[in-house]
Short mmCIF file of C-alpha atoms and ligand atoms in Angstrom, two decimals:
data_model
loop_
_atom_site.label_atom_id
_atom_site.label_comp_id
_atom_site.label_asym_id
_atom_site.label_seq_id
_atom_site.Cartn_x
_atom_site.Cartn_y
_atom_site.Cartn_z
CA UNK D 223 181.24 103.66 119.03
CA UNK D 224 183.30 106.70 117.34
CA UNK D 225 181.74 109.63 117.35
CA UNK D 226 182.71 113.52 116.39
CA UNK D 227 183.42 116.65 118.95
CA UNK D 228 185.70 119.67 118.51
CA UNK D 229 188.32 119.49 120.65
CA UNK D 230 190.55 122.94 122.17
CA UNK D 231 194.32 121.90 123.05
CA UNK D 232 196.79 124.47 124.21
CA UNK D 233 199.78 123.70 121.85
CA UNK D 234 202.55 125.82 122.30
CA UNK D 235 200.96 128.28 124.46
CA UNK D 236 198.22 128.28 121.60
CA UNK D 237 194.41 127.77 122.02
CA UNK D 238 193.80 125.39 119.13
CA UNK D 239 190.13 123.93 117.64
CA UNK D 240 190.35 120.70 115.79
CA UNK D 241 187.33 118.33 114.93
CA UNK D 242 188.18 115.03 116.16
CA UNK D 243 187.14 111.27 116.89
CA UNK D 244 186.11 110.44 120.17
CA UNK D 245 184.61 107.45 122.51
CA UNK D 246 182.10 108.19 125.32
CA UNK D 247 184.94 107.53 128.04
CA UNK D 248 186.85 110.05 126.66
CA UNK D 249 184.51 112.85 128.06
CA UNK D 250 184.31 113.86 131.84
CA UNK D 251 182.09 111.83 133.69
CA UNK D 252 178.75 112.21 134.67
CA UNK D 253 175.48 110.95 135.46
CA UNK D 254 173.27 111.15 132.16
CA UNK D 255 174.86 110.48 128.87
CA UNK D 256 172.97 112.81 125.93
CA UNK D 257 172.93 112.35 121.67
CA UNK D 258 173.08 115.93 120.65
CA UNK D 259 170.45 116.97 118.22
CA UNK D 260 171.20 120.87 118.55
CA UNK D 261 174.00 123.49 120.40
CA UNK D 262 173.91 127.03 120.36
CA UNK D 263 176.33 129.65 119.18
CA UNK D 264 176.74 132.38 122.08
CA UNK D 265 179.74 135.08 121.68
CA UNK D 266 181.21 133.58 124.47
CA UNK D 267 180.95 130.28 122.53
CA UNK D 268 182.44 132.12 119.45
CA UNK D 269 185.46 133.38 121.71
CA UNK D 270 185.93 130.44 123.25
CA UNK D 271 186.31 128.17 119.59
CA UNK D 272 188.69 131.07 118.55
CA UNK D 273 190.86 131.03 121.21
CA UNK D 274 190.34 134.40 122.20
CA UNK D 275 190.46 135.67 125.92
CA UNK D 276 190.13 133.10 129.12
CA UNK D 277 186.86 131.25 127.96
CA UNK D 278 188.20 127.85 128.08
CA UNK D 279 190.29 127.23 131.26
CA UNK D 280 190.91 123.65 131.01
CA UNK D 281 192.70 121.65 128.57
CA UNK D 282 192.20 119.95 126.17
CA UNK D 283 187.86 121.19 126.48
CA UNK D 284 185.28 120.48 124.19
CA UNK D 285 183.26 124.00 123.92
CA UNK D 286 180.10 124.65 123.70
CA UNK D 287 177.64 126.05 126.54
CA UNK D 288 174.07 124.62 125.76
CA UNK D 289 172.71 121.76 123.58
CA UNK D 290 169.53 119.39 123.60
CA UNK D 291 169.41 116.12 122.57
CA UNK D 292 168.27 112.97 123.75
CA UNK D 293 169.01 110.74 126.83
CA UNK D 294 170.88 107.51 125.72
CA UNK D 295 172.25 106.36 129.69
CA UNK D 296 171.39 107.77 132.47
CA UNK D 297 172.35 106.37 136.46
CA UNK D 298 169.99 109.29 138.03
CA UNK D 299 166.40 108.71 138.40
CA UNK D 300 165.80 111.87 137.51
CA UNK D 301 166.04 110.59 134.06
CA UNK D 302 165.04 108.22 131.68
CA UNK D 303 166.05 106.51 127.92
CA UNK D 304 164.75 108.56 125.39
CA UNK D 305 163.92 112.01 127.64
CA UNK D 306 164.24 115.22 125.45
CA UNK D 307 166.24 117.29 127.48
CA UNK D 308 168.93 120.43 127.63
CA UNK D 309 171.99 121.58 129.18
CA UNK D 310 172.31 125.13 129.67
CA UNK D 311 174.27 127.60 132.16
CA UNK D 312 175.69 124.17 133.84
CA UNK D 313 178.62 127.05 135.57
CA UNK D 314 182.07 124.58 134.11
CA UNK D 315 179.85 123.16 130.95
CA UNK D 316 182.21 124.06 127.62
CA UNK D 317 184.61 126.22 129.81
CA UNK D 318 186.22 123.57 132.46
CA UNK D 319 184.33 120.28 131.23
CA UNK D 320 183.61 119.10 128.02
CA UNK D 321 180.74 120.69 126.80
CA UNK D 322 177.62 121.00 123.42
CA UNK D 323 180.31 120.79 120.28
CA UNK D 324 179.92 116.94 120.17
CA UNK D 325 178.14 114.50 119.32
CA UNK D 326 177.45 112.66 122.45
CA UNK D 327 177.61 114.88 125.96
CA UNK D 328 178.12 113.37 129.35
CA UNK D 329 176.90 115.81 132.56
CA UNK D 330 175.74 115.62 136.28
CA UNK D 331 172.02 115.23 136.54
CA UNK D 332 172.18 118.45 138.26
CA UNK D 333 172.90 120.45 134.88
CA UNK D 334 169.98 118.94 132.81
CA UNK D 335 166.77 120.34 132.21
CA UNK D 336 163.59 118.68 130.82
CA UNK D 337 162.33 119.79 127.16
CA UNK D 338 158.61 120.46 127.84
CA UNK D 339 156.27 117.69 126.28
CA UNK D 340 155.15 119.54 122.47
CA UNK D 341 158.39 121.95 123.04
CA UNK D 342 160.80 122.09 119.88
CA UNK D 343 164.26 121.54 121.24
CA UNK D 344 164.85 123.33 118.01
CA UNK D 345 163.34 126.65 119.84
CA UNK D 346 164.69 125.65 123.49
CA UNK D 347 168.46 126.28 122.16
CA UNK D 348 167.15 128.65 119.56
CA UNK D 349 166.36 130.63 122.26
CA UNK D 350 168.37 129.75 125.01
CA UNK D 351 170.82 131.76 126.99
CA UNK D 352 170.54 134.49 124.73
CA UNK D 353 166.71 134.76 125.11
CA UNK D 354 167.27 134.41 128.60
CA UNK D 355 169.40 136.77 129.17
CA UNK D 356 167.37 139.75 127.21
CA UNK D 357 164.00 138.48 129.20
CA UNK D 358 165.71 139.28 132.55
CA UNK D 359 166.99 142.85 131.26
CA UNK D 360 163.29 143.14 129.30
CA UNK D 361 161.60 142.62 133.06
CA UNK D 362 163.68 144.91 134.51
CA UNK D 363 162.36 147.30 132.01
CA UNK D 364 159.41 146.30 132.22
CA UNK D 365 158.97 146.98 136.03
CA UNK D 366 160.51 150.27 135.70
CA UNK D 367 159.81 152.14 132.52
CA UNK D 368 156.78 152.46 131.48
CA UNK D 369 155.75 152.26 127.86
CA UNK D 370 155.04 156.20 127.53
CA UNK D 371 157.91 157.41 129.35
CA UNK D 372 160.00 157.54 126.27
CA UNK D 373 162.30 154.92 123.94
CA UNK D 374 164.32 151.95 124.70
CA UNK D 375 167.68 151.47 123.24
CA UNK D 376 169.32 148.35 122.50
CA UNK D 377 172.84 147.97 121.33
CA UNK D 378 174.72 145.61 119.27
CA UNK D 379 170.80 145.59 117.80
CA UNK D 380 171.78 142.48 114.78
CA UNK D 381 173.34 139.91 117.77
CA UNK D 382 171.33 137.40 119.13
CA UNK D 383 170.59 138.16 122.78
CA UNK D 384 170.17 142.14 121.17
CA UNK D 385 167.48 140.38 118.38
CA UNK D 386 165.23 138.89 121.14
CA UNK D 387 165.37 142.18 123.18
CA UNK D 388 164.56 144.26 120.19
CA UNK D 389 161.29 141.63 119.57
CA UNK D 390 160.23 141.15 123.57
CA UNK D 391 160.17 144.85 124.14
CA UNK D 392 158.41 145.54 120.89
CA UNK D 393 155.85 143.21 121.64
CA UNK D 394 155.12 144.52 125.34
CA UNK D 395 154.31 148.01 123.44
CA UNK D 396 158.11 149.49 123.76
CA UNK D 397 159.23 151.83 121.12
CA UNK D 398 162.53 150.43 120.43
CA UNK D 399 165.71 151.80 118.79
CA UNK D 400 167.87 149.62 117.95
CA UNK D 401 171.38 150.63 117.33
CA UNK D 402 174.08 148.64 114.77
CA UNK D 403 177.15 148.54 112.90
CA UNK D 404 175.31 146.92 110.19
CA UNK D 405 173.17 149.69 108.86
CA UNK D 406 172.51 147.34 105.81
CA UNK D 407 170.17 145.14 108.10
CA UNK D 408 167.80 148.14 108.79
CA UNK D 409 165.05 145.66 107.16
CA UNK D 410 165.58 142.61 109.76
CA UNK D 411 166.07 144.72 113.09
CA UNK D 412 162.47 146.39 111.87
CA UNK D 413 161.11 143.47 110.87
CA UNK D 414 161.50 141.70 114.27
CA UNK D 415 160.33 144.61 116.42
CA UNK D 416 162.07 147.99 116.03
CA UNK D 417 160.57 151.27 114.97
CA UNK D 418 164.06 152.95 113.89
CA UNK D 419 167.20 152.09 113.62
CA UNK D 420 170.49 154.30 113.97
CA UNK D 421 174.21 153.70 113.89
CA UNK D 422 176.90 152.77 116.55
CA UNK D 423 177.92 156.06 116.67
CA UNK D 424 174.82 157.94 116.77
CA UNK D 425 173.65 156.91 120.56
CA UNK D 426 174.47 160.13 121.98
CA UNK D 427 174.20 164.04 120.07
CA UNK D 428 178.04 164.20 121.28
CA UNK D 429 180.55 164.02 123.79
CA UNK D 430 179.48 165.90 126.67
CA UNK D 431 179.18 164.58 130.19
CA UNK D 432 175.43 165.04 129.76
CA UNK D 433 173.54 165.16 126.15
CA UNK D 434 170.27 165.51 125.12
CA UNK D 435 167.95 163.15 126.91
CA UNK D 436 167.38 160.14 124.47
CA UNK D 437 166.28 157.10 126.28
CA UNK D 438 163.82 155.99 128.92
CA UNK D 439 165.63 152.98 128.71
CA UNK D 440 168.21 150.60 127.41
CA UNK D 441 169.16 146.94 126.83
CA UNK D 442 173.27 147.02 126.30
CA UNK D 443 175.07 144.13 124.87
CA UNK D 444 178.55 145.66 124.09
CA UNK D 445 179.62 147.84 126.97
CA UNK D 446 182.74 150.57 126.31
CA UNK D 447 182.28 153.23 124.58
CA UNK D 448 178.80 152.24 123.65
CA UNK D 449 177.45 151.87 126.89
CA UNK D 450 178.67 155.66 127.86
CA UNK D 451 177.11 157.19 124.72
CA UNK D 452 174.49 155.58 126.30
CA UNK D 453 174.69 157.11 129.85
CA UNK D 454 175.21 160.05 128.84
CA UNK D 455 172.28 160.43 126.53
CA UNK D 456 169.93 158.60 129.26
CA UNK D 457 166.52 160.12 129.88
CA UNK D 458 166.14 161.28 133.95
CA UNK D 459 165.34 158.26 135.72
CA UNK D 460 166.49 155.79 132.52
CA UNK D 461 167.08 152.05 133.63
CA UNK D 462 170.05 151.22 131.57
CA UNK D 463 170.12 147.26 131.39
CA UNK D 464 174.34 145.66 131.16
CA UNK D 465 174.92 142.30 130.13
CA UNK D 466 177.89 142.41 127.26
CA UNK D 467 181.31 143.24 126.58
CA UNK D 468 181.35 142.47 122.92
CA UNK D 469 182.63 146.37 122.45
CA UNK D 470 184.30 146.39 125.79
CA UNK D 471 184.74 144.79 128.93
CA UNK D 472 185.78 148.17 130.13
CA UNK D 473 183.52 151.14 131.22
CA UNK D 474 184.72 154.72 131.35
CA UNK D 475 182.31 157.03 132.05
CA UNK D 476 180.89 160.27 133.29
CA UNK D 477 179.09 160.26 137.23
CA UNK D 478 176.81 163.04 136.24
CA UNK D 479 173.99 161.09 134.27
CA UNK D 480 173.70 158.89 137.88
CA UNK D 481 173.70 161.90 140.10
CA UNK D 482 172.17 164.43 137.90
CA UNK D 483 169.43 162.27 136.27
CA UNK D 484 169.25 159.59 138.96
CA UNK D 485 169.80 157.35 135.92
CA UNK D 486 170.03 153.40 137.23
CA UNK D 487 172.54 150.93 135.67
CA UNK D 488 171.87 147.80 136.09
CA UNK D 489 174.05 144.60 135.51
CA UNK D 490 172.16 141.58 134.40
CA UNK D 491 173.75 137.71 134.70
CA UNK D 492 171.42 134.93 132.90
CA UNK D 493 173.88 132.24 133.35
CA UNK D 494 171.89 130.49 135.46
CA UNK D 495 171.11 126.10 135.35
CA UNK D 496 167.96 125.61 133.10
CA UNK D 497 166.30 124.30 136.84
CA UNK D 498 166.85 127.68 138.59
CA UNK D 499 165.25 129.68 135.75
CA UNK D 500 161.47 129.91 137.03
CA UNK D 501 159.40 132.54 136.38
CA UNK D 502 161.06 134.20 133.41
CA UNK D 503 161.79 130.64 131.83
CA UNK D 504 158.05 129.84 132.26
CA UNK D 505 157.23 133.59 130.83
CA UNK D 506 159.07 132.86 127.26
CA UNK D 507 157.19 129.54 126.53
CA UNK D 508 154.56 130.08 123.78
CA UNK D 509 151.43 132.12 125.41
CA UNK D 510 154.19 134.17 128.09
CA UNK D 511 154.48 137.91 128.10
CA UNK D 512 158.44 136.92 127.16
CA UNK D 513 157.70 134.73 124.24
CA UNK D 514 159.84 135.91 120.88
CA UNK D 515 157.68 136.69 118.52
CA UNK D 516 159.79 136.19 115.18
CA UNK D 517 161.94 133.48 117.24
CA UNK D 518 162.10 131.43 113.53
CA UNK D 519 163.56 135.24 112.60
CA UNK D 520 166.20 135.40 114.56
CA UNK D 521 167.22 131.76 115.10
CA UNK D 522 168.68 129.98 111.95
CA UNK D 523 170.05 126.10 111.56
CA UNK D 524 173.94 125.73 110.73
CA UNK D 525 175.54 122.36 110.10
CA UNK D 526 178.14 120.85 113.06
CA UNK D 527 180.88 121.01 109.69
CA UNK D 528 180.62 124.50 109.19
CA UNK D 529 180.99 125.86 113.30
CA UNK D 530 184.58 126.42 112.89
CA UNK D 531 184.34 129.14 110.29
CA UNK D 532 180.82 130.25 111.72
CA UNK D 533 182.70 131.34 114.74
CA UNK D 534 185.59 133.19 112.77
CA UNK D 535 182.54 135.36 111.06
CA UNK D 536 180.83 135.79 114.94
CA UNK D 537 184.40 137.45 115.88
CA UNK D 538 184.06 139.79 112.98
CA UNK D 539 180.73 140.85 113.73
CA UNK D 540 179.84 139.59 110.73
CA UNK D 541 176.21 137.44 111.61
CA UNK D 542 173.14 138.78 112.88
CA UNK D 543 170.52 136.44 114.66
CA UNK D 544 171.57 133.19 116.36
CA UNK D 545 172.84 130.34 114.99
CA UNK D 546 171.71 126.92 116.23
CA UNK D 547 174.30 123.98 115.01
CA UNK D 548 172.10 120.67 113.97
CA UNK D 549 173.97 117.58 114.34
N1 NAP Z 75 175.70 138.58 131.22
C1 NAP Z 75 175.24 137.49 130.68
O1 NAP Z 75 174.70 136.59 131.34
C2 NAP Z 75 175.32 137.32 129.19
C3 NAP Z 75 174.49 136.40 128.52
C4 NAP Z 75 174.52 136.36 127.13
C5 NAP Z 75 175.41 137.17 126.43
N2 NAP Z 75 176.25 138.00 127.13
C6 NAP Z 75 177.16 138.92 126.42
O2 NAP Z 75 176.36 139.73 125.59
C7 NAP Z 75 177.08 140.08 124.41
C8 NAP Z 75 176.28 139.65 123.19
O3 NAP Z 75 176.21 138.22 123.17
P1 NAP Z 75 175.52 137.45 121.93
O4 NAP Z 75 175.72 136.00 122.17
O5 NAP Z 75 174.17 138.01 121.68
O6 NAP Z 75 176.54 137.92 120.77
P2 NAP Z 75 176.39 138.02 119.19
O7 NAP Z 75 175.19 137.31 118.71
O8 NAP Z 75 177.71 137.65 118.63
O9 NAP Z 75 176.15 139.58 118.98
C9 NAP Z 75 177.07 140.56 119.33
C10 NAP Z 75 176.71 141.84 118.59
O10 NAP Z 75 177.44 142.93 119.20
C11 NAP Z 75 177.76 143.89 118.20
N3 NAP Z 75 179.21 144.08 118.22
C12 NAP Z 75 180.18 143.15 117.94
N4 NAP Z 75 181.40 143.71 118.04
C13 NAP Z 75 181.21 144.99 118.39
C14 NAP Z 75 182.08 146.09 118.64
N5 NAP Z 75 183.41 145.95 118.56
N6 NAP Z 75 181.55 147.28 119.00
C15 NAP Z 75 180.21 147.43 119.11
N7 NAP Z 75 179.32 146.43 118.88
C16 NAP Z 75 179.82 145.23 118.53
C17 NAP Z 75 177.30 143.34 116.86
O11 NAP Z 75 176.01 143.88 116.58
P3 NAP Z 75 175.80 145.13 115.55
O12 NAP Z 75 176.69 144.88 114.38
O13 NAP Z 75 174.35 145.08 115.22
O14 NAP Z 75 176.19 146.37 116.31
C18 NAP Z 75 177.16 141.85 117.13
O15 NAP Z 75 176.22 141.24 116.28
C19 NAP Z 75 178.43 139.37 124.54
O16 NAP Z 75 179.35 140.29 125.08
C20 NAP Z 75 178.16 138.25 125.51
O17 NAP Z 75 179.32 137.85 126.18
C21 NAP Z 75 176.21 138.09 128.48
#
């Protein structure tokens, strides 16, 4: 049986995507064999189509970091025939082994995760690593700000981990600021959850060590220059979530806003196996503190064709939301 995966080669010292016909042996082994039904689009995912950076270390890869499908083989007891299930935040999946662009996926038991019974898989990669991601930096917050002590920042407010910040802090009684490059989607970042919305360059008053005391808090996806504005314009005792780079993977800033305003930044890593997720996992399912509430919002279906120049757009900055590929 033929089937249809993007495929990155390193041809001539290039990264190179190409759609292309496969045969279950030709991906790495594993234990459970899974027809794809959805993947997600992270930036990482984006970067790693495109070429761009280290993403992919193996050649040739099939990208892609988290799908759900359904079980068609499976040699672990762990799992059945017909199970809905997911891969997500397996550490090599889509970087050093083949990975979600593709029709069929083969993976150690170890990486797969059970759709709960009456659970869209539709929602479980809608959500995914991105929602993760933004729950663990939301309960940070959460613990350590309270609601009164001022506003919450998030940057890179249109991108999909950003979106489900933006609408979990909202709905646990945060007034959030969300800040963009995309000033033209004022209406979406209000509609899912924030009360105003400025522009990139309008985190901090200026470019002083320390600025006017904005933010009790912050959720930053970009990093760089960004993130510093963001330092420096941090409220005394701000907790200044860091998960993204899509700015800069590169931080320079001032010490003063840390030993001045004891403000506390703190790094925040969601790649973790669908199995070790616990607590927060269980807290974004429907009726949990975490749970998005304009999840059909933010999340929008794109067809497996059309992931090649979906990614080119991603690199431009150029979406806003997640995309979920249907196959
Ligand atoms: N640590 C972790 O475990 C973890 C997990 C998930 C994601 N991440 C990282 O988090 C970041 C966001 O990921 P995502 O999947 O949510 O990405 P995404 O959906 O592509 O969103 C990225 C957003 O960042 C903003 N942006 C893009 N280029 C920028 C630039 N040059 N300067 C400033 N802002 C820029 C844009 O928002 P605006 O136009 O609205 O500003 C864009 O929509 C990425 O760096 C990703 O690698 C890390």
């Amino acid at each position: 049986m033929k089937f249809k995966a993007i495929r990155q080669y390193l041809e001539d010292g290039k990264r190179v995507s190409r759609f292309v016909d496969q045969v279950i042996d030709d991906l790495d082994p594993g234990d459970v064999v899974i027809k794809t039904q959805y993947a997600a689009v992270n930036y990482k995912d984006a970067r790693g189509v495109m070429g761009i950076g280290k993403v992919i270390g193996r050649f040739p890869c099939i990208p892609g970091i988290e799908m759900a499908g359904v079980v068609t083989e499976s040699a672990s007891p762990a799992f059945k025939v017909g199970d809905v299930v997911t891969v997500q935040g397996g550490r090599d999946f889509g970087m050093r082994r083949d990975g979600a662009y593709s029709e069929y996926v083969r993976v150690p038991a170890a990486w797969v995760g059970r759709v709960p019974v009456g659970t869209d898989p539709f929602d479980v990669v809608a959500m995914g690593l991105a929602a993760y991601t933004s729950a663990v930096a939301v309960d940070e917050i959460l613990r350590r700000v309270k609601t009164t002590d001022g506003p919450i920042l998030v940057t890179g407010g249109t991108g999909g981990s950003s979106s489900f910040a933006i609408d979990m802090l909202a709905g646990l009684g945060y007034e959030v600021v969300a800040s963009t490059g995309k000033k033209s989607e004022e209406e979406y970042l209000k509609a899912i959850g924030a009360a105003r919305v400025i522009g990139r360059d309008e985190i901090a008053g200026g470019d002083k060590p320390l600025e006017e005391q904005r933010w009790a808090g912050a959720v930053d996806a970009v990093g760089g220059a960004p993130l510093d504005a963001v330092l420096r314009s941090a409220k005394k005792h701000a907790v200044i979530c860091a998960f993204g780079n899509a700015a800069s993977e590169t931080l320079i800033t001032s010490i003063y806003p840390f030993i001045l305003r004891s403000v506390s930044l703190v790094g925040i890593n969601g790649n973790h196996p669908v199995p070790e997720r616990g607590e927060i996992w269980a807290r974004m399912a429907k009726g949990g503190d975490l749970h998005p509430q304009h999840l059909h919002q933010i999340a929008y279906p794109i067809k497996f064709e059309n992931l090649l120049e979906h990614c080119a757009k991603v690199m431009q900055a150029g979406i806003r939301g997640r995309a979920v590929v249907t196959f």
